[in-house]
Structures are given as structure tokens and as C-alpha cells.
PDB file of C-alpha atoms and ligand atoms in Angstrom:
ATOM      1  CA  UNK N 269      11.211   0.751   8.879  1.00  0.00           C
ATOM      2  CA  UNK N 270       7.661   1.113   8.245  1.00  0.00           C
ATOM      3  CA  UNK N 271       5.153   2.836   5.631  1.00  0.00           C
ATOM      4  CA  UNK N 272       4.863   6.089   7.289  1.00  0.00           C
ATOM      5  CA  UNK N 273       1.871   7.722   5.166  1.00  0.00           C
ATOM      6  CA  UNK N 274       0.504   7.601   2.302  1.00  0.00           C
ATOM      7  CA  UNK N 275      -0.047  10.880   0.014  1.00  0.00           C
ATOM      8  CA  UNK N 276      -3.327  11.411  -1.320  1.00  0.00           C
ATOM      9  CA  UNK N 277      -3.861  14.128  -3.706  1.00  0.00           C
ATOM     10  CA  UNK N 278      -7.541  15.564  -2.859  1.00  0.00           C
ATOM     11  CA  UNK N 279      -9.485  19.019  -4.304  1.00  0.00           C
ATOM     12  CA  UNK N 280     -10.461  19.984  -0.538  1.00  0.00           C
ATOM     13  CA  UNK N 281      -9.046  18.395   2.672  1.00  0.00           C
ATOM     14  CA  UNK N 282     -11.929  18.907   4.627  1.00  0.00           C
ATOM     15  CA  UNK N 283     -14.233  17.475   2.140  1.00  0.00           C
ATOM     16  CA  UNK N 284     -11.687  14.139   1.858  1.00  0.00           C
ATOM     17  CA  UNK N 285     -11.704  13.700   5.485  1.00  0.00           C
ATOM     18  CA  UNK N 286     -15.238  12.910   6.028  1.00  0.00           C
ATOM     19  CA  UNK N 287     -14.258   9.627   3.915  1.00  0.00           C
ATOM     20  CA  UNK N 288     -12.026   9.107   6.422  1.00  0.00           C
ATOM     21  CA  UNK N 289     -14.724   9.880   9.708  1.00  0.00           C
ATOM     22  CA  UNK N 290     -17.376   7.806   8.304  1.00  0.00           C
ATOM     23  CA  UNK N 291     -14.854   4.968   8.881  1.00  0.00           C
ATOM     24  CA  UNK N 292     -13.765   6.709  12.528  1.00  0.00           C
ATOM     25  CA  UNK N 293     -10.699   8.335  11.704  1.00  0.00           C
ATOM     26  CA  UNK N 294     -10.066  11.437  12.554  1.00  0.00           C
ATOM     27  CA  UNK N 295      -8.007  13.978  11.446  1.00  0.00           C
ATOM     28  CA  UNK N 296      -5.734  14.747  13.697  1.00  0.00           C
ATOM     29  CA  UNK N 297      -3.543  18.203  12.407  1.00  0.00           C
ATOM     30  CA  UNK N 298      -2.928  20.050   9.300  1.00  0.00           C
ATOM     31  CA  UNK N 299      -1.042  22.502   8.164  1.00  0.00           C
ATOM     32  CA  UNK N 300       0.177  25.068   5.119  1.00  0.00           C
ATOM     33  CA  UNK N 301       2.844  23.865   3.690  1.00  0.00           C
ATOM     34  CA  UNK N 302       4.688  24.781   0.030  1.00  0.00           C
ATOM     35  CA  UNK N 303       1.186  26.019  -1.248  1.00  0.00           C
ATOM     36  CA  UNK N 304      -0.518  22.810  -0.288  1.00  0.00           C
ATOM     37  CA  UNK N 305      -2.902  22.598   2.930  1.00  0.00           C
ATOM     38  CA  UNK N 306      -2.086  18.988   4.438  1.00  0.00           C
ATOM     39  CA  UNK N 307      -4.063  17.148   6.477  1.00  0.00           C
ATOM     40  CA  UNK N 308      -2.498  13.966   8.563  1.00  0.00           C
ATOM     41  CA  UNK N 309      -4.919  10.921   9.349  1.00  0.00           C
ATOM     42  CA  UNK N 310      -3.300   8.746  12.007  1.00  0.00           C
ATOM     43  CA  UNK N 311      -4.029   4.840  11.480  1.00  0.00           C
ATOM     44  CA  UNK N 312      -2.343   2.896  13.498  1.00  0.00           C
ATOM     45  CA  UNK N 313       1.299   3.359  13.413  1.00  0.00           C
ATOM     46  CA  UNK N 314       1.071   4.907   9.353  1.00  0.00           C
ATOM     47  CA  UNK N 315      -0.901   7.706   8.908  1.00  0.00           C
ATOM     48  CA  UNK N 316      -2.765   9.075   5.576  1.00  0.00           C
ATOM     49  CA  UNK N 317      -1.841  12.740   4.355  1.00  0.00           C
ATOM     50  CA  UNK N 318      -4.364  14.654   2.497  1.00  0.00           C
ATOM     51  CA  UNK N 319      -3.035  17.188   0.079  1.00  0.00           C
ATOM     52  CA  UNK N 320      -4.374  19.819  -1.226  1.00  0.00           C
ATOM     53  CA  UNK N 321      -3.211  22.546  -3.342  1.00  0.00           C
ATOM     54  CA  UNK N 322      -4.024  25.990  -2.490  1.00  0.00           C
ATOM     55  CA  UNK N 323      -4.383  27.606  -5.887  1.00  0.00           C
ATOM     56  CA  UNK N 324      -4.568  25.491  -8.779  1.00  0.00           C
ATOM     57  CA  UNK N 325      -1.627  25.849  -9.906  1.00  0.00           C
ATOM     58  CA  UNK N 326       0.160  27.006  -6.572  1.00  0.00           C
ATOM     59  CA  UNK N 327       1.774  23.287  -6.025  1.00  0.00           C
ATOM     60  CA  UNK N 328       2.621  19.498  -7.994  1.00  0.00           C
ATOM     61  CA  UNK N 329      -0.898  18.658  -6.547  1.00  0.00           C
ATOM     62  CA  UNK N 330      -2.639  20.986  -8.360  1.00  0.00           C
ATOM     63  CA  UNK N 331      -1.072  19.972 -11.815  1.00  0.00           C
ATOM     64  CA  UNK N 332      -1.290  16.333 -10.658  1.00  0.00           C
ATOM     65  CA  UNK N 333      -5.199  16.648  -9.830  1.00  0.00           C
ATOM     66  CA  UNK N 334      -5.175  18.759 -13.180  1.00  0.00           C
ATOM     67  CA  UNK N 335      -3.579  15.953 -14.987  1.00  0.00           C
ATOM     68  CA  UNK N 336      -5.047  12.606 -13.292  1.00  0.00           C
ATOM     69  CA  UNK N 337      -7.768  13.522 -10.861  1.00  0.00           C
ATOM     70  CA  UNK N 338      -7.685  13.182  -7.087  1.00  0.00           C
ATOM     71  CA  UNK N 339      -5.798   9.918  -5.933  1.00  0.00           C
ATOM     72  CA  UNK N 340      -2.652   8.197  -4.732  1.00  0.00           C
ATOM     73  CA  UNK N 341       0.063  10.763  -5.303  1.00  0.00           C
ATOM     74  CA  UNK N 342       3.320   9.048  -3.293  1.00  0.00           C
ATOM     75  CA  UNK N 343       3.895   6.598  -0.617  1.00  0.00           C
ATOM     76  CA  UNK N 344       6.263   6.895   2.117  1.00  0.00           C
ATOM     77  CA  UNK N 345       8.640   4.694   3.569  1.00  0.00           C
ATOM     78  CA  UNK N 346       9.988   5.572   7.054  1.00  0.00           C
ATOM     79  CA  UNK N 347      13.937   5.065   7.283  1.00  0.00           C
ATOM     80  CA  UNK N 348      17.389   5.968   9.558  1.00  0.00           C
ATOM     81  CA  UNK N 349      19.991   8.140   7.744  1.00  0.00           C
ATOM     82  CA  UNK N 350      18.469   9.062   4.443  1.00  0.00           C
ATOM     83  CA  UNK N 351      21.141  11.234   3.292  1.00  0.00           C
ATOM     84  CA  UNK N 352      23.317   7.709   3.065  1.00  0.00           C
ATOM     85  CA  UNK N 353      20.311   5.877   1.416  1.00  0.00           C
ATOM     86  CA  UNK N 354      19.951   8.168  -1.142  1.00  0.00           C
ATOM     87  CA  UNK N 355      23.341   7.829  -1.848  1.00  0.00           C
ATOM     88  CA  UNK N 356      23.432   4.696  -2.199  1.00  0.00           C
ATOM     89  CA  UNK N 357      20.477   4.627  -4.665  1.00  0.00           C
ATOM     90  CA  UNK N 358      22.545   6.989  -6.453  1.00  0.00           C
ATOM     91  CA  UNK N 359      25.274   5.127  -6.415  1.00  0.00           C
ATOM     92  CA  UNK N 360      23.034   1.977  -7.957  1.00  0.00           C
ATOM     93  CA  UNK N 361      21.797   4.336 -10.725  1.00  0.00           C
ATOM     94  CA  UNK N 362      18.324   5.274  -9.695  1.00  0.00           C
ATOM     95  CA  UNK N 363      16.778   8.337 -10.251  1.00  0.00           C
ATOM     96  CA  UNK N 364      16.366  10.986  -7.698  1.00  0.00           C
ATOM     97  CA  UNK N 365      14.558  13.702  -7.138  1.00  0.00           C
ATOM     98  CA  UNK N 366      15.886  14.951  -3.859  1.00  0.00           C
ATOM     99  CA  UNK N 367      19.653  14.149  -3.859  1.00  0.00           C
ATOM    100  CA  UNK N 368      19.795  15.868  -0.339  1.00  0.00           C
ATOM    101  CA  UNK N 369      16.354  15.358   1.815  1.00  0.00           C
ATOM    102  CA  UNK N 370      14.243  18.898   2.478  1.00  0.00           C
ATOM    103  CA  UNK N 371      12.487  19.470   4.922  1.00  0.00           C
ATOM    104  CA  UNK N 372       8.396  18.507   4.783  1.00  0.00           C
ATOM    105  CA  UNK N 373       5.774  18.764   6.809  1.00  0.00           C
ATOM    106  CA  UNK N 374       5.974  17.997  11.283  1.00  0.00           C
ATOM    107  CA  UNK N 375       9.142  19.120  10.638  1.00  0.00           C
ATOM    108  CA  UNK N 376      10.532  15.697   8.996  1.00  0.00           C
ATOM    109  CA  UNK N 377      13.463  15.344   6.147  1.00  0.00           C
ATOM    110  CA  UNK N 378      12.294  13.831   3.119  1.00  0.00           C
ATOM    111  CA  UNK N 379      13.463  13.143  -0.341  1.00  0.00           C
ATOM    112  CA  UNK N 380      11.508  11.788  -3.257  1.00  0.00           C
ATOM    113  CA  UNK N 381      12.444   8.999  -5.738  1.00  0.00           C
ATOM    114  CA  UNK N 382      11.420   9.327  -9.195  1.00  0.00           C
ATOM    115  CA  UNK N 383       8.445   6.893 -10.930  1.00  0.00           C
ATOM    116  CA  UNK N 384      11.158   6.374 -13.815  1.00  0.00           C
ATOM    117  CA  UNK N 385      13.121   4.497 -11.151  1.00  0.00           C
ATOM    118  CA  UNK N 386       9.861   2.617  -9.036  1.00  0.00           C
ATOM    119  CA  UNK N 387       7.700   1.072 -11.086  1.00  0.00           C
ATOM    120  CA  UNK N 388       5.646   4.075 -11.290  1.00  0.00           C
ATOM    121  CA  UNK N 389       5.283   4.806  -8.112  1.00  0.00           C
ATOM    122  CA  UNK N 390       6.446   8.415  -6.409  1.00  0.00           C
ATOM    123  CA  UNK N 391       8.515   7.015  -3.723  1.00  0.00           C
ATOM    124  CA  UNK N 392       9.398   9.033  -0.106  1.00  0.00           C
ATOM    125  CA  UNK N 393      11.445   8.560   2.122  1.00  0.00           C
ATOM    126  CA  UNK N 394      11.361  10.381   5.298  1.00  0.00           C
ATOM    127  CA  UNK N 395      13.022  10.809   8.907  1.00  0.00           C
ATOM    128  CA  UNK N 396      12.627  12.445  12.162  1.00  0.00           C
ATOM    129  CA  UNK N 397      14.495  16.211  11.349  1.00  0.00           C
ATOM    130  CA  UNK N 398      16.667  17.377  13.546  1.00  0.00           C
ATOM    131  CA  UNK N 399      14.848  20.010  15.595  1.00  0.00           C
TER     132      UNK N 399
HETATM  133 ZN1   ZN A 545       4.488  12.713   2.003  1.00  0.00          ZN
END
């Protein structure tokens, strides 16, 4: 397991990756995705994802920015067979969003756990997809 990104909820991708340069990374890919342009920043093994909503109101990352400002919108936590996992967390009475994973962005399953159940934290998990 590892942290496999972490989301950040920016107004303009572009803008938020210069951050990013200044420090010398790059980013790497993006792509349209659910009304959000994402950007990936590869560090190491993890990489940050920039997110930005297309429309104000076209994505959760527009009424996120809308409601908190830019910032750390989710972590994500790289795991095998996360259709069991999330049963089990079921199973122990945590709160899901995604009982069955969907599909994000490179083509990876992922499923979100609610802040209710993590300390406040919006919680992913993700896995290779199947291809
Ligand atoms: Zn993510």
C-alpha cells in the first residue's frame, strides 16, 4: 500500500502548477474528467492531482472551492481488491460513499469514504482498473 495522490482542489490547474515548477515538478498529464480538468504531479512514487472544476458548479470541486476555498480536498490510499475492503468497512459500520468503486481518472477504480467516518478527512481508495 502506499498514498497514491493527494487531491487538491484548485480555481485553475495551470495556474496551481507553477507552485509545483518553481519547486521542479512537473506536470506530467491531465485530463477532462466528470466536469473537472485534472492535472497529475508525479513525486516520487505518490503523485499530487490538481482539480479543477470546469464550470462552477459543473463538479463537488466547484461547490467545495465555493464553500472552503482552494485546498486539500481527499487523500488517496493505494490498495489490492477494493471491492472486499469496502466491504469490510461496511461490514464495521463506516460510512461509504462508493459501496462499489467507479471508475476515475488513468483509468483506475476508486471509491470514496465519507469525513463522518475519517476524522474529517475525504478518504480514497483506489486500484489499477481492469483495462
Ligand atoms: Zn483522487
Amino acid at each position: 500500500m502506499k498514498i497514491d495522490h493527494v487531491g487538491i482542489a484548485v480555481k485553475d490547474i495551470q495556474e496551481a502548477a507553477k507552485v509545483y515548477e518553481a519547486i521542479g515538478v512537473r506536470m506530467e498529464h491531465t485530463e477532462e474528467l466528470q466536469g473537472m480538468k485534472v492535472g497529475f504531479l508525479q513525486v516520487g512514487e505518490s503523485s499530487i492531482e490538481l482539480l479543477q472544476s470546469i464550470t462552477p458548479d459543473s463538479s463537488p470541486i466547484g461547490k467545495f472551492i465555493e464553500k472552503k476555498g482552494e485546498g486539500i480536498h481527499h487523500i488517496a490510499i493505494y490498495a489490492e481488491n477494493i471491492e472486499q475492503k469496502l466491504k469490510e468497512l461496511e461490514e464495521k459500520g463506516f460510512r461509504l460513499i462508493d459501496k462499489t468503486p467507479r471508475s476515475g481518472a488513468h483509468g483506475k477504480k476508486v471509491a470514496f469514504l465519507h469525513p463522518k467516518s475519517t476524522n474529517g478527512v475525504l478518504l480514497e481508495l483506489c486500484e489499477k482498473g481492469d483495462e
